[in-house]
mmCIF file of C-alpha atoms and ligand atoms in Angstrom:
data_model
loop_
_atom_site.group_PDB
_atom_site.id
_atom_site.type_symbol
_atom_site.label_atom_id
_atom_site.label_comp_id
_atom_site.label_asym_id
_atom_site.label_seq_id
_atom_site.Cartn_x
_atom_site.Cartn_y
_atom_site.Cartn_z
ATOM 1 C CA UNK A 700 -2.303 21.905 -41.632
ATOM 2 C CA UNK A 701 -5.938 20.801 -40.821
ATOM 3 C CA UNK A 702 -7.123 21.569 -37.414
ATOM 4 C CA UNK A 703 -6.893 18.640 -35.020
ATOM 5 C CA UNK A 704 -8.362 18.636 -31.613
ATOM 6 C CA UNK A 705 -5.535 16.559 -30.051
ATOM 7 C CA UNK A 706 -2.774 18.815 -31.332
ATOM 8 C CA UNK A 707 -4.676 21.886 -29.887
ATOM 9 C CA UNK A 708 -4.995 20.090 -26.660
ATOM 10 C CA UNK A 709 -1.431 18.925 -26.279
ATOM 11 C CA UNK A 710 -0.245 22.411 -27.214
ATOM 12 C CA UNK A 711 -0.830 23.582 -23.794
ATOM 13 C CA UNK A 712 -0.427 20.467 -21.820
ATOM 14 C CA UNK A 713 2.696 19.546 -20.044
ATOM 15 C CA UNK A 714 3.457 23.364 -19.399
ATOM 16 C CA UNK A 715 2.832 22.765 -15.709
ATOM 17 C CA UNK A 716 3.232 19.088 -15.126
ATOM 18 C CA UNK A 717 6.667 18.222 -16.505
ATOM 19 C CA UNK A 718 6.652 14.562 -15.248
ATOM 20 C CA UNK A 719 3.445 13.385 -13.627
ATOM 21 C CA UNK A 720 4.751 9.910 -12.993
ATOM 22 C CA UNK A 721 6.601 11.291 -10.137
ATOM 23 C CA UNK A 722 3.426 11.718 -8.218
ATOM 24 C CA UNK A 723 1.859 8.368 -8.976
ATOM 25 C CA UNK A 724 1.955 5.453 -6.542
ATOM 26 C CA UNK A 725 3.989 3.520 -8.756
ATOM 27 C CA UNK A 726 6.914 5.987 -8.449
ATOM 28 C CA UNK A 727 9.742 4.856 -6.354
ATOM 29 C CA UNK A 728 11.383 7.608 -4.448
ATOM 30 C CA UNK A 729 15.004 7.105 -3.726
ATOM 31 C CA UNK A 730 14.909 8.978 -0.375
ATOM 32 C CA UNK A 731 12.219 9.068 2.142
ATOM 33 C CA UNK A 732 12.413 12.353 4.031
ATOM 34 C CA UNK A 733 10.982 12.213 7.576
ATOM 35 C CA UNK A 734 11.545 8.284 7.766
ATOM 36 C CA UNK A 735 15.384 8.332 8.357
ATOM 37 C CA UNK A 736 15.087 6.594 11.735
ATOM 38 C CA UNK A 737 12.637 3.861 10.649
ATOM 39 C CA UNK A 738 15.050 3.106 7.453
ATOM 40 C CA UNK A 739 17.953 2.848 9.687
ATOM 41 C CA UNK A 740 16.238 0.600 12.076
ATOM 42 C CA UNK A 741 14.966 -1.717 9.210
ATOM 43 C CA UNK A 742 18.321 -1.719 7.686
ATOM 44 C CA UNK A 743 20.058 -2.622 10.937
ATOM 45 C CA UNK A 744 17.731 -5.649 11.346
ATOM 46 C CA UNK A 745 18.533 -6.761 7.871
ATOM 47 C CA UNK A 746 22.183 -6.126 7.951
ATOM 48 C CA UNK A 747 23.146 -9.940 8.578
ATOM 49 C CA UNK A 748 22.142 -10.550 4.975
ATOM 50 C CA UNK A 749 25.116 -8.583 3.926
ATOM 51 C CA UNK A 750 27.206 -11.167 5.440
ATOM 52 C CA UNK A 751 25.248 -13.832 3.970
ATOM 53 C CA UNK A 752 23.147 -14.713 7.019
ATOM 54 C CA UNK A 753 19.323 -14.936 7.057
ATOM 55 C CA UNK A 754 18.216 -11.737 9.118
ATOM 56 C CA UNK A 755 15.592 -12.255 11.737
ATOM 57 C CA UNK A 756 11.954 -11.015 11.021
ATOM 58 C CA UNK A 757 10.478 -7.639 11.379
ATOM 59 C CA UNK A 758 7.219 -6.294 11.850
ATOM 60 C CA UNK A 759 6.185 -2.829 10.632
ATOM 61 C CA UNK A 760 3.081 -1.195 12.008
ATOM 62 C CA UNK A 761 1.243 2.219 11.226
ATOM 63 C CA UNK A 762 -1.700 3.936 9.626
ATOM 64 C CA UNK A 763 -2.163 3.941 5.922
ATOM 65 C CA UNK A 764 -0.104 6.265 3.649
ATOM 66 C CA UNK A 765 2.893 6.595 6.010
ATOM 67 C CA UNK A 766 5.370 5.096 3.784
ATOM 68 C CA UNK A 767 5.510 1.338 5.140
ATOM 69 C CA UNK A 768 5.236 -0.299 1.705
ATOM 70 C CA UNK A 769 7.536 2.091 -0.009
ATOM 71 C CA UNK A 770 10.226 1.867 2.798
ATOM 72 C CA UNK A 771 10.180 -1.987 2.617
ATOM 73 C CA UNK A 772 10.771 -2.037 -1.111
ATOM 74 C CA UNK A 773 13.270 0.852 -1.134
ATOM 75 C CA UNK A 774 15.515 -0.907 1.727
ATOM 76 C CA UNK A 775 15.342 -4.250 -0.145
ATOM 77 C CA UNK A 776 16.195 -2.655 -3.391
ATOM 78 C CA UNK A 777 19.429 -1.172 -1.562
ATOM 79 C CA UNK A 778 19.996 -4.389 0.211
ATOM 80 C CA UNK A 779 20.172 -6.238 -3.028
ATOM 81 C CA UNK A 780 22.636 -3.624 -4.381
ATOM 82 C CA UNK A 781 25.001 -4.973 -1.844
ATOM 83 C CA UNK A 782 24.167 -8.635 -1.560
ATOM 84 C CA UNK A 783 23.412 -10.901 -4.526
ATOM 85 C CA UNK A 784 22.153 -13.626 -2.242
ATOM 86 C CA UNK A 785 19.231 -11.610 -1.283
ATOM 87 C CA UNK A 786 15.928 -12.654 -2.900
ATOM 88 C CA UNK A 787 13.145 -10.008 -2.276
ATOM 89 C CA UNK A 788 9.662 -11.299 -2.680
ATOM 90 C CA UNK A 789 6.686 -9.007 -2.287
ATOM 91 C CA UNK A 790 3.273 -10.344 -1.310
ATOM 92 C CA UNK A 791 -0.011 -8.460 -0.550
ATOM 93 C CA UNK A 792 -2.076 -10.692 1.550
ATOM 94 C CA UNK A 793 -5.134 -9.062 -0.041
ATOM 95 C CA UNK A 794 -4.086 -10.443 -3.289
ATOM 96 C CA UNK A 795 -2.457 -13.741 -2.259
ATOM 97 C CA UNK A 796 -4.289 -14.647 0.880
ATOM 98 C CA UNK A 797 -3.705 -18.308 1.508
ATOM 99 C CA UNK A 798 -0.825 -20.482 2.880
ATOM 100 C CA UNK A 799 -0.785 -22.293 -0.258
ATOM 101 C CA UNK A 800 -0.570 -19.174 -2.422
ATOM 102 C CA UNK A 801 2.220 -17.865 -0.374
ATOM 103 C CA UNK A 802 4.210 -21.033 -0.339
ATOM 104 C CA UNK A 803 3.704 -21.141 -4.173
ATOM 105 C CA UNK A 804 4.962 -17.572 -4.588
ATOM 106 C CA UNK A 805 8.091 -18.602 -2.594
ATOM 107 C CA UNK A 806 8.751 -21.585 -4.782
ATOM 108 C CA UNK A 807 8.199 -19.638 -8.135
ATOM 109 C CA UNK A 808 10.624 -16.883 -6.768
ATOM 110 C CA UNK A 809 13.271 -19.615 -5.990
ATOM 111 C CA UNK A 810 13.020 -20.460 -9.660
ATOM 112 C CA UNK A 811 10.900 -23.717 -9.680
ATOM 113 C CA UNK A 812 7.784 -23.947 -11.746
ATOM 114 C CA UNK A 813 4.823 -25.180 -9.887
ATOM 115 C CA UNK A 814 1.429 -26.463 -11.396
ATOM 116 C CA UNK A 815 -0.994 -24.016 -10.059
ATOM 117 C CA UNK A 816 -3.871 -26.609 -9.524
ATOM 118 C CA UNK A 817 -4.288 -30.071 -8.089
ATOM 119 C CA UNK A 818 -1.465 -29.843 -5.440
ATOM 120 C CA UNK A 819 -1.641 -29.558 -1.727
ATOM 121 C CA UNK A 820 0.145 -27.195 0.410
ATOM 122 C CA UNK A 821 2.172 -30.105 2.034
ATOM 123 C CA UNK A 822 3.450 -30.863 -1.411
ATOM 124 C CA UNK A 823 4.631 -27.410 -1.935
ATOM 125 C CA UNK A 824 6.352 -27.536 1.400
ATOM 126 C CA UNK A 825 8.040 -30.736 0.186
ATOM 127 C CA UNK A 826 9.176 -29.112 -2.922
ATOM 128 C CA UNK A 827 10.676 -26.136 -0.889
ATOM 129 C CA UNK A 828 12.561 -28.491 1.133
ATOM 130 C CA UNK A 829 13.851 -30.160 -1.942
ATOM 131 C CA UNK A 830 15.046 -26.665 -3.230
ATOM 132 C CA UNK A 831 16.460 -25.908 0.132
ATOM 133 C CA UNK A 832 18.764 -28.902 -0.016
ATOM 134 C CA UNK A 833 20.484 -27.853 -3.317
ATOM 135 C CA UNK A 834 19.858 -24.192 -3.040
ATOM 136 C CA UNK A 835 21.672 -23.019 0.085
ATOM 137 C CA UNK A 836 22.807 -19.755 -1.333
ATOM 138 C CA UNK A 837 19.715 -17.741 -1.722
ATOM 139 C CA UNK A 838 18.336 -15.610 1.145
ATOM 140 C CA UNK A 839 14.583 -15.145 0.551
ATOM 141 C CA UNK A 840 13.323 -12.040 2.368
ATOM 142 C CA UNK A 841 9.509 -11.892 2.078
ATOM 143 C CA UNK A 842 7.544 -8.833 2.432
ATOM 144 C CA UNK A 843 3.983 -9.698 3.830
ATOM 145 C CA UNK A 844 2.076 -6.562 3.248
ATOM 146 C CA UNK A 845 -1.406 -6.204 4.920
ATOM 147 C CA UNK A 846 -0.803 -9.285 6.558
ATOM 148 C CA UNK A 847 -3.728 -8.902 9.035
ATOM 149 C CA UNK A 848 -5.712 -10.260 6.166
ATOM 150 C CA UNK A 849 -4.047 -13.854 6.858
ATOM 151 C CA UNK A 850 -5.285 -13.741 10.440
ATOM 152 C CA UNK A 851 -8.908 -13.009 9.332
ATOM 153 C CA UNK A 852 -8.774 -15.787 6.823
ATOM 154 C CA UNK A 853 -7.261 -18.305 9.446
ATOM 155 C CA UNK A 854 -4.165 -18.739 7.400
ATOM 156 C CA UNK A 855 -1.822 -17.911 10.165
ATOM 157 C CA UNK A 856 -0.096 -21.067 9.916
ATOM 158 C CA UNK A 857 2.007 -19.658 7.135
ATOM 159 C CA UNK A 858 3.543 -17.240 9.605
ATOM 160 C CA UNK A 859 4.654 -20.040 11.668
ATOM 161 C CA UNK A 860 6.023 -21.732 8.767
ATOM 162 C CA UNK A 861 8.047 -18.695 7.446
ATOM 163 C CA UNK A 862 9.239 -17.554 10.828
ATOM 164 C CA UNK A 863 10.488 -21.103 11.580
ATOM 165 C CA UNK A 864 11.962 -21.143 8.063
ATOM 166 C CA UNK A 865 14.842 -23.890 8.388
ATOM 167 C CA UNK A 866 12.711 -26.272 10.372
ATOM 168 C CA UNK A 867 9.449 -25.802 8.708
ATOM 169 C CA UNK A 868 10.426 -25.195 5.150
ATOM 170 C CA UNK A 869 14.112 -26.493 4.975
ATOM 171 C CA UNK A 870 15.303 -23.241 4.064
ATOM 172 C CA UNK A 871 15.806 -19.867 5.885
ATOM 173 C CA UNK A 872 13.281 -17.278 5.178
ATOM 174 C CA UNK A 873 12.966 -13.914 6.689
ATOM 175 C CA UNK A 874 9.765 -12.017 6.922
ATOM 176 C CA UNK A 875 9.026 -8.376 6.961
ATOM 177 C CA UNK A 876 5.341 -8.221 8.027
ATOM 178 C CA UNK A 877 3.408 -5.042 7.360
ATOM 179 C CA UNK A 878 0.048 -4.041 8.814
ATOM 180 C CA UNK A 879 -2.080 -1.120 9.876
ATOM 181 C CA UNK A 880 -3.585 -3.020 12.785
ATOM 182 C CA UNK A 881 -1.875 -1.641 15.953
ATOM 183 C CA UNK A 882 -3.325 -4.545 17.903
ATOM 184 C CA UNK A 883 -1.873 -7.270 15.777
ATOM 185 C CA UNK A 884 0.515 -8.430 18.425
ATOM 186 C CA UNK A 885 -2.332 -9.549 20.574
ATOM 187 C CA UNK A 886 -3.902 -11.595 17.942
ATOM 188 C CA UNK A 887 -0.693 -13.584 16.859
ATOM 189 C CA UNK A 888 -0.066 -17.125 17.918
ATOM 190 C CA UNK A 889 2.447 -16.781 20.903
ATOM 191 C CA UNK A 890 5.138 -18.720 18.884
ATOM 192 C CA UNK A 891 4.856 -16.412 15.920
ATOM 193 C CA UNK A 892 4.504 -13.277 18.115
ATOM 194 C CA UNK A 893 7.630 -13.778 19.930
ATOM 195 C CA UNK A 894 9.731 -14.066 16.580
ATOM 196 C CA UNK A 895 7.947 -11.383 14.757
ATOM 197 C CA UNK A 896 7.393 -8.470 17.313
ATOM 198 C CA UNK A 897 11.029 -8.826 18.583
ATOM 199 C CA UNK A 898 11.812 -6.262 15.912
ATOM 200 C CA UNK A 899 8.861 -4.021 15.608
ATOM 201 C CA UNK A 900 9.039 -0.731 13.882
ATOM 202 C CA UNK A 901 6.199 1.719 14.437
ATOM 203 C CA UNK A 902 5.369 4.370 12.057
ATOM 204 C CA UNK A 903 3.537 7.594 13.230
ATOM 205 C CA UNK A 904 1.236 9.645 10.974
ATOM 206 C CA UNK A 905 3.160 12.475 9.153
ATOM 207 C CA UNK A 906 2.760 15.891 10.551
ATOM 208 C CA UNK A 907 1.626 18.830 8.007
ATOM 209 C CA UNK A 908 5.313 20.019 8.159
ATOM 210 C CA UNK A 909 6.650 16.682 7.062
ATOM 211 C CA UNK A 910 3.976 16.250 4.237
ATOM 212 C CA UNK A 911 4.923 19.631 3.105
ATOM 213 C CA UNK A 912 8.621 18.738 2.757
ATOM 214 C CA UNK A 913 7.717 15.483 0.942
ATOM 215 C CA UNK A 914 5.444 17.221 -1.470
ATOM 216 C CA UNK A 915 8.057 19.892 -1.942
ATOM 217 C CA UNK A 916 10.661 17.526 -3.125
ATOM 218 C CA UNK A 917 8.281 15.627 -5.466
ATOM 219 C CA UNK A 918 6.902 18.580 -6.745
ATOM 220 C CA UNK A 919 10.360 19.944 -7.901
ATOM 221 C CA UNK A 920 10.592 16.993 -10.190
ATOM 222 C CA UNK A 921 6.951 16.701 -11.353
ATOM 223 C CA UNK A 922 6.181 20.433 -12.032
ATOM 224 C CA UNK A 923 7.958 23.060 -13.956
ATOM 225 C CA UNK A 924 9.441 25.844 -12.102
ATOM 226 C CA UNK A 925 6.764 28.413 -10.667
ATOM 227 C CA UNK A 926 4.036 26.224 -11.655
ATOM 228 C CA UNK A 927 2.693 26.005 -8.258
ATOM 229 C CA UNK A 928 1.049 28.854 -6.227
ATOM 230 C CA UNK A 929 2.747 29.110 -2.778
ATOM 231 C CA UNK A 930 -0.327 27.963 -0.887
ATOM 232 C CA UNK A 931 -0.998 24.788 -3.022
ATOM 233 C CA UNK A 932 1.460 22.531 -1.162
ATOM 234 C CA UNK A 933 0.391 23.604 2.229
ATOM 235 C CA UNK A 934 -3.190 22.942 1.423
ATOM 236 C CA UNK A 935 -2.516 19.394 0.036
ATOM 237 C CA UNK A 936 -0.364 18.737 3.035
ATOM 238 C CA UNK A 937 -3.081 19.875 5.404
ATOM 239 C CA UNK A 938 -5.606 17.812 3.620
ATOM 240 C CA UNK A 939 -3.446 14.676 3.951
ATOM 241 C CA UNK A 940 -2.684 15.575 7.630
ATOM 242 C CA UNK A 941 -6.374 15.647 8.383
ATOM 243 C CA UNK A 942 -6.846 12.399 6.646
ATOM 244 C CA UNK A 943 -4.622 10.738 9.202
ATOM 245 C CA UNK A 944 -1.056 12.023 8.190
ATOM 246 C CA UNK A 945 -1.602 10.154 4.914
ATOM 247 C CA UNK A 946 0.948 10.963 2.219
ATOM 248 C CA UNK A 947 -0.950 9.010 -0.394
ATOM 249 C CA UNK A 948 -3.868 11.275 0.043
ATOM 250 C CA UNK A 949 -1.663 14.713 -0.375
ATOM 251 C CA UNK A 950 0.256 13.318 -3.370
ATOM 252 C CA UNK A 951 -3.046 12.408 -5.028
ATOM 253 C CA UNK A 952 -4.565 15.784 -4.435
ATOM 254 C CA UNK A 953 -1.537 17.479 -5.725
ATOM 255 C CA UNK A 954 -1.679 15.383 -8.946
ATOM 256 C CA UNK A 955 -5.199 15.861 -9.609
ATOM 257 C CA UNK A 956 -4.891 19.664 -8.915
ATOM 258 C CA UNK A 957 -2.187 19.707 -11.518
ATOM 259 C CA UNK A 958 -4.123 17.853 -14.091
ATOM 260 C CA UNK A 959 -7.123 20.037 -13.542
ATOM 261 C CA UNK A 960 -4.980 23.232 -13.912
ATOM 262 C CA UNK A 961 -3.701 21.850 -17.239
ATOM 263 C CA UNK A 962 -7.088 21.017 -18.529
ATOM 264 C CA UNK A 963 -8.140 24.551 -17.763
ATOM 265 C CA UNK A 964 -5.157 25.800 -19.514
ATOM 266 C CA UNK A 965 -4.208 27.798 -16.289
ATOM 267 C CA UNK A 966 -0.722 29.491 -15.983
ATOM 268 C CA UNK A 967 -0.308 28.155 -12.320
ATOM 269 C CA UNK A 968 -1.925 25.568 -10.117
ATOM 270 C CA UNK A 969 -3.921 27.380 -7.693
ATOM 271 C CA UNK A 970 -5.834 26.774 -4.436
ATOM 272 C CA UNK A 971 -8.853 26.739 -6.363
ATOM 273 C CA UNK A 972 -7.677 23.883 -8.381
ATOM 274 C CA UNK A 973 -7.058 21.826 -5.285
ATOM 275 C CA UNK A 974 -10.453 22.725 -3.843
ATOM 276 C CA UNK A 975 -12.115 21.932 -7.165
ATOM 277 C CA UNK A 976 -10.596 18.399 -7.296
ATOM 278 C CA UNK A 977 -11.084 17.559 -3.765
ATOM 279 C CA UNK A 978 -14.787 18.311 -3.934
ATOM 280 C CA UNK A 979 -15.745 17.462 -7.410
ATOM 281 C CA UNK A 980 -13.179 16.313 -9.941
ATOM 282 C CA UNK A 981 -12.042 13.487 -7.649
ATOM 283 C CA UNK A 982 -15.547 12.468 -7.660
ATOM 284 C CA UNK A 983 -15.423 11.635 -11.314
ATOM 285 C CA UNK A 984 -12.539 9.275 -10.286
ATOM 286 C CA UNK A 985 -15.244 6.680 -10.035
ATOM 287 C CA UNK A 986 -14.586 5.351 -13.560
ATOM 288 C CA UNK A 987 -11.795 2.872 -13.351
ATOM 289 C CA UNK A 988 -9.529 4.765 -15.732
ATOM 290 C CA UNK A 989 -9.775 7.861 -13.570
ATOM 291 C CA UNK A 990 -9.496 6.034 -10.334
ATOM 292 C CA UNK A 991 -6.247 4.725 -11.650
ATOM 293 C CA UNK A 992 -5.287 8.349 -12.730
ATOM 294 C CA UNK A 993 -6.110 9.380 -9.133
ATOM 295 C CA UNK A 994 -3.617 7.080 -7.821
ATOM 296 C CA UNK A 995 -5.712 4.577 -5.789
ATOM 297 C CA UNK A 996 -4.419 1.226 -4.920
ATOM 298 C CA UNK A 997 -5.880 -1.942 -5.857
ATOM 299 C CA UNK A 998 -7.998 -2.318 -2.567
ATOM 300 C CA UNK A 999 -9.286 1.216 -2.711
ATOM 301 C CA UNK A 1000 -10.538 0.385 -6.113
ATOM 302 C CA UNK A 1001 -12.133 -2.871 -4.906
ATOM 303 C CA UNK A 1002 -14.002 -1.054 -2.157
ATOM 304 C CA UNK A 1003 -15.023 1.672 -4.586
ATOM 305 C CA UNK A 1004 -16.432 -0.778 -7.083
ATOM 306 C CA UNK A 1005 -18.433 -2.428 -4.300
ATOM 307 C CA UNK A 1006 -19.979 0.855 -3.389
ATOM 308 C CA UNK A 1007 -20.583 1.729 -6.975
ATOM 309 C CA UNK A 1008 -22.501 -1.592 -7.550
ATOM 310 C CA UNK A 1009 -24.968 -0.976 -4.627
ATOM 311 C CA UNK A 1010 -27.515 1.471 -6.290
ATOM 312 C CA UNK A 1011 -28.855 2.727 -3.045
ATOM 313 C CA UNK A 1012 -25.615 2.843 -1.197
ATOM 314 C CA UNK A 1013 -23.846 0.462 0.949
ATOM 315 C CA UNK A 1014 -23.352 0.316 4.743
ATOM 316 C CA UNK A 1015 -19.972 -0.327 6.328
ATOM 317 C CA UNK A 1016 -21.506 -3.726 7.680
ATOM 318 C CA UNK A 1017 -22.432 -4.642 4.130
ATOM 319 C CA UNK A 1018 -18.990 -3.820 2.927
ATOM 320 C CA UNK A 1019 -17.356 -5.993 5.653
ATOM 321 C CA UNK A 1020 -19.762 -8.876 4.473
ATOM 322 C CA UNK A 1021 -18.710 -8.452 0.790
ATOM 323 C CA UNK A 1022 -15.057 -8.614 1.781
ATOM 324 C CA UNK A 1023 -15.698 -11.373 4.173
ATOM 325 C CA UNK A 1024 -13.678 -9.190 6.571
ATOM 326 C CA UNK A 1025 -12.858 -10.392 10.202
ATOM 327 C CA UNK A 1026 -12.343 -7.792 13.034
ATOM 328 C CA UNK A 1027 -8.808 -6.633 12.059
ATOM 329 C CA UNK A 1028 -9.773 -6.321 8.342
ATOM 330 C CA UNK A 1029 -12.882 -4.181 9.492
ATOM 331 C CA UNK A 1030 -10.521 -1.796 10.906
ATOM 332 C CA UNK A 1031 -8.458 -1.662 7.786
ATOM 333 C CA UNK A 1032 -11.727 -1.118 5.807
ATOM 334 C CA UNK A 1033 -12.787 1.694 8.093
ATOM 335 C CA UNK A 1034 -9.644 3.474 7.773
ATOM 336 C CA UNK A 1035 -9.780 3.306 4.072
ATOM 337 C CA UNK A 1036 -13.483 4.297 4.046
ATOM 338 C CA UNK A 1037 -12.456 7.572 6.069
ATOM 339 C CA UNK A 1038 -9.644 8.123 3.802
ATOM 340 C CA UNK A 1039 -11.770 7.980 0.575
ATOM 341 C CA UNK A 1040 -14.325 10.200 2.145
ATOM 342 C CA UNK A 1041 -11.497 12.783 3.081
ATOM 343 C CA UNK A 1042 -10.360 12.506 -0.445
ATOM 344 C CA UNK A 1043 -13.873 13.431 -1.708
ATOM 345 C CA UNK A 1044 -14.334 10.080 -3.414
ATOM 346 C CA UNK A 1045 -17.394 8.870 -1.391
ATOM 347 C CA UNK A 1046 -19.745 10.294 0.950
ATOM 348 C CA UNK A 1047 -21.727 8.846 3.895
ATOM 349 C CA UNK A 1048 -25.424 9.414 4.098
ATOM 350 C CA UNK A 1049 -27.285 8.850 7.410
ATOM 351 C CA UNK A 1050 -30.094 6.395 7.221
ATOM 352 C CA UNK A 1051 -32.322 4.698 9.675
ATOM 353 C CA UNK A 1052 -31.404 1.014 10.013
ATOM 354 C CA UNK A 1053 -34.214 -1.523 10.298
ATOM 355 C CA UNK A 1054 -33.548 -1.942 13.935
ATOM 356 C CA UNK A 1055 -34.246 1.721 14.161
ATOM 357 C CA UNK A 1056 -30.667 2.932 14.859
ATOM 358 C CA UNK A 1057 -28.869 5.407 12.611
ATOM 359 C CA UNK A 1058 -26.313 4.065 10.222
ATOM 360 C CA UNK A 1059 -24.327 5.419 7.288
ATOM 361 C CA UNK A 1060 -24.771 4.297 3.683
ATOM 362 C CA UNK A 1061 -21.739 4.802 1.531
ATOM 363 C CA UNK A 1062 -22.198 6.351 -2.029
ATOM 364 C CA UNK A 1063 -19.959 7.603 -4.712
ATOM 365 C CA UNK A 1064 -19.733 11.202 -4.563
ATOM 366 C CA UNK A 1065 -20.972 12.588 -7.732
ATOM 367 C CA UNK A 1066 -21.187 16.462 -7.321
ATOM 368 C CA UNK A 1067 -19.515 19.077 -5.416
HETATM 369 N N1 LIG B 1381 8.797 9.839 3.422
HETATM 370 C C1 LIG B 1381 8.306 9.769 2.167
HETATM 371 N N2 LIG B 1381 8.850 10.546 1.094
HETATM 372 C C2 LIG B 1381 8.510 10.432 -0.230
HETATM 373 N N3 LIG B 1381 7.233 9.795 -0.494
HETATM 374 C C3 LIG B 1381 6.673 9.217 0.410
HETATM 375 C C4 LIG B 1381 7.158 9.139 1.675
HETATM 376 N N4 LIG B 1381 6.100 8.427 2.533
HETATM 377 C C5 LIG B 1381 5.214 7.974 1.657
HETATM 378 N N5 LIG B 1381 5.479 8.368 0.479
HETATM 379 C C6 LIG B 1381 4.514 8.122 -0.728
HETATM 380 O O1 LIG B 1381 3.352 8.113 -0.295
HETATM 381 C C7 LIG B 1381 2.581 7.043 -0.759
HETATM 382 C C8 LIG B 1381 2.053 6.156 0.257
HETATM 383 O O2 LIG B 1381 3.066 5.599 0.691
HETATM 384 P P1 LIG B 1381 3.007 4.009 1.209
HETATM 385 O O3 LIG B 1381 4.417 3.402 1.427
HETATM 386 O O4 LIG B 1381 2.151 3.202 0.162
HETATM 387 O O5 LIG B 1381 2.225 3.980 2.630
HETATM 388 P P2 LIG B 1381 1.745 2.637 3.386
HETATM 389 O O6 LIG B 1381 2.300 1.377 2.872
HETATM 390 O O7 LIG B 1381 2.245 3.134 4.787
HETATM 391 O O8 LIG B 1381 0.122 2.698 3.265
HETATM 392 C C9 LIG B 1381 3.486 6.416 -1.895
HETATM 393 O O9 LIG B 1381 3.220 6.968 -3.082
HETATM 394 C C10 LIG B 1381 4.873 6.905 -1.488
HETATM 395 O O10 LIG B 1381 5.819 7.070 -2.531
HETATM 396 MG MG1 LIG B 1382 1.089 -0.132 2.011
#
């Protein structure tokens, strides 16, 4: 057979990484080690749904990468297995950030087609009420992820609508709000606050030991036996712990190290592979395809592309402006910047601002 570069490449690949999809953000684990208490808590709040009743709303709060989004999706999936009435709707407020947009998603999920343009929010509400009159069975449970975005965009009326479902929308609607803004309760309208913070679940950062056991479970499925040097998982766990107890960082690092080891045709994933990707290989994750490979979410990608577009670097202030970020979103952005820095994707360079003060300009990290 004539030589073929791809056959040669694939001869060795896959020897270490048996199933890399297990380490990607789209993978849905069916257990969440270290989150047993939080899972039980959420399930107990949602339990009325198993008897056909609309559960009261819940607020979940905690830093990035601690399993909030994954847990909400997993618990709703399990709820759906025992209750056919439940209609889970997932909305990320960075993607759907207006009252109109969210109401529209609700109507669509309830099975009605809406014209996308030329109709006002109040007309959507009227449509919902109409649906509510004939559809009394469905129990919509709306996950509102990164909900602080709504406050910054002055779209908090939707929170009022949703938490007052039957009166405001003509049908019951439960909300699972998710945010990494610990101060959100202070910023909510009093009427919304009382319903939403009544059931509050706080997530703390993962400890190195917790990250180690999560990574250990995932690695069993993702890698072949003995593919990992004993120090690899502890190191990935330590980096994630340092980045704020962030599981996403740890998983991303483990995956990148595995891919790097395969590229080198190594017999095992070693600490040196982890260090190499943390410092350099992750830097090349600045092309869209590789960023995807590195497992960043939509918002991380938006941040990186903003930074990439600014030839001479971008200050945090400029980034806030580009995102039209209010106070609470600035916090989210700050958290994400530190995480991207800890992951070796960006670096901050000290510069003098025009006012003579020191500030940092963010750049895509290119070399080790
Ligand atoms: N307890 C856990 N067990 C297994 N995987 C987890 C756990 N917590 C988080 N993860 C994984 O870490 C990543 C980040 O979790 P995510 O739910 O997106 O965090 P958050 O929404 O808090 O930012 C996801 O890939 C998720 O699968
Ligand atoms: Mg999340």
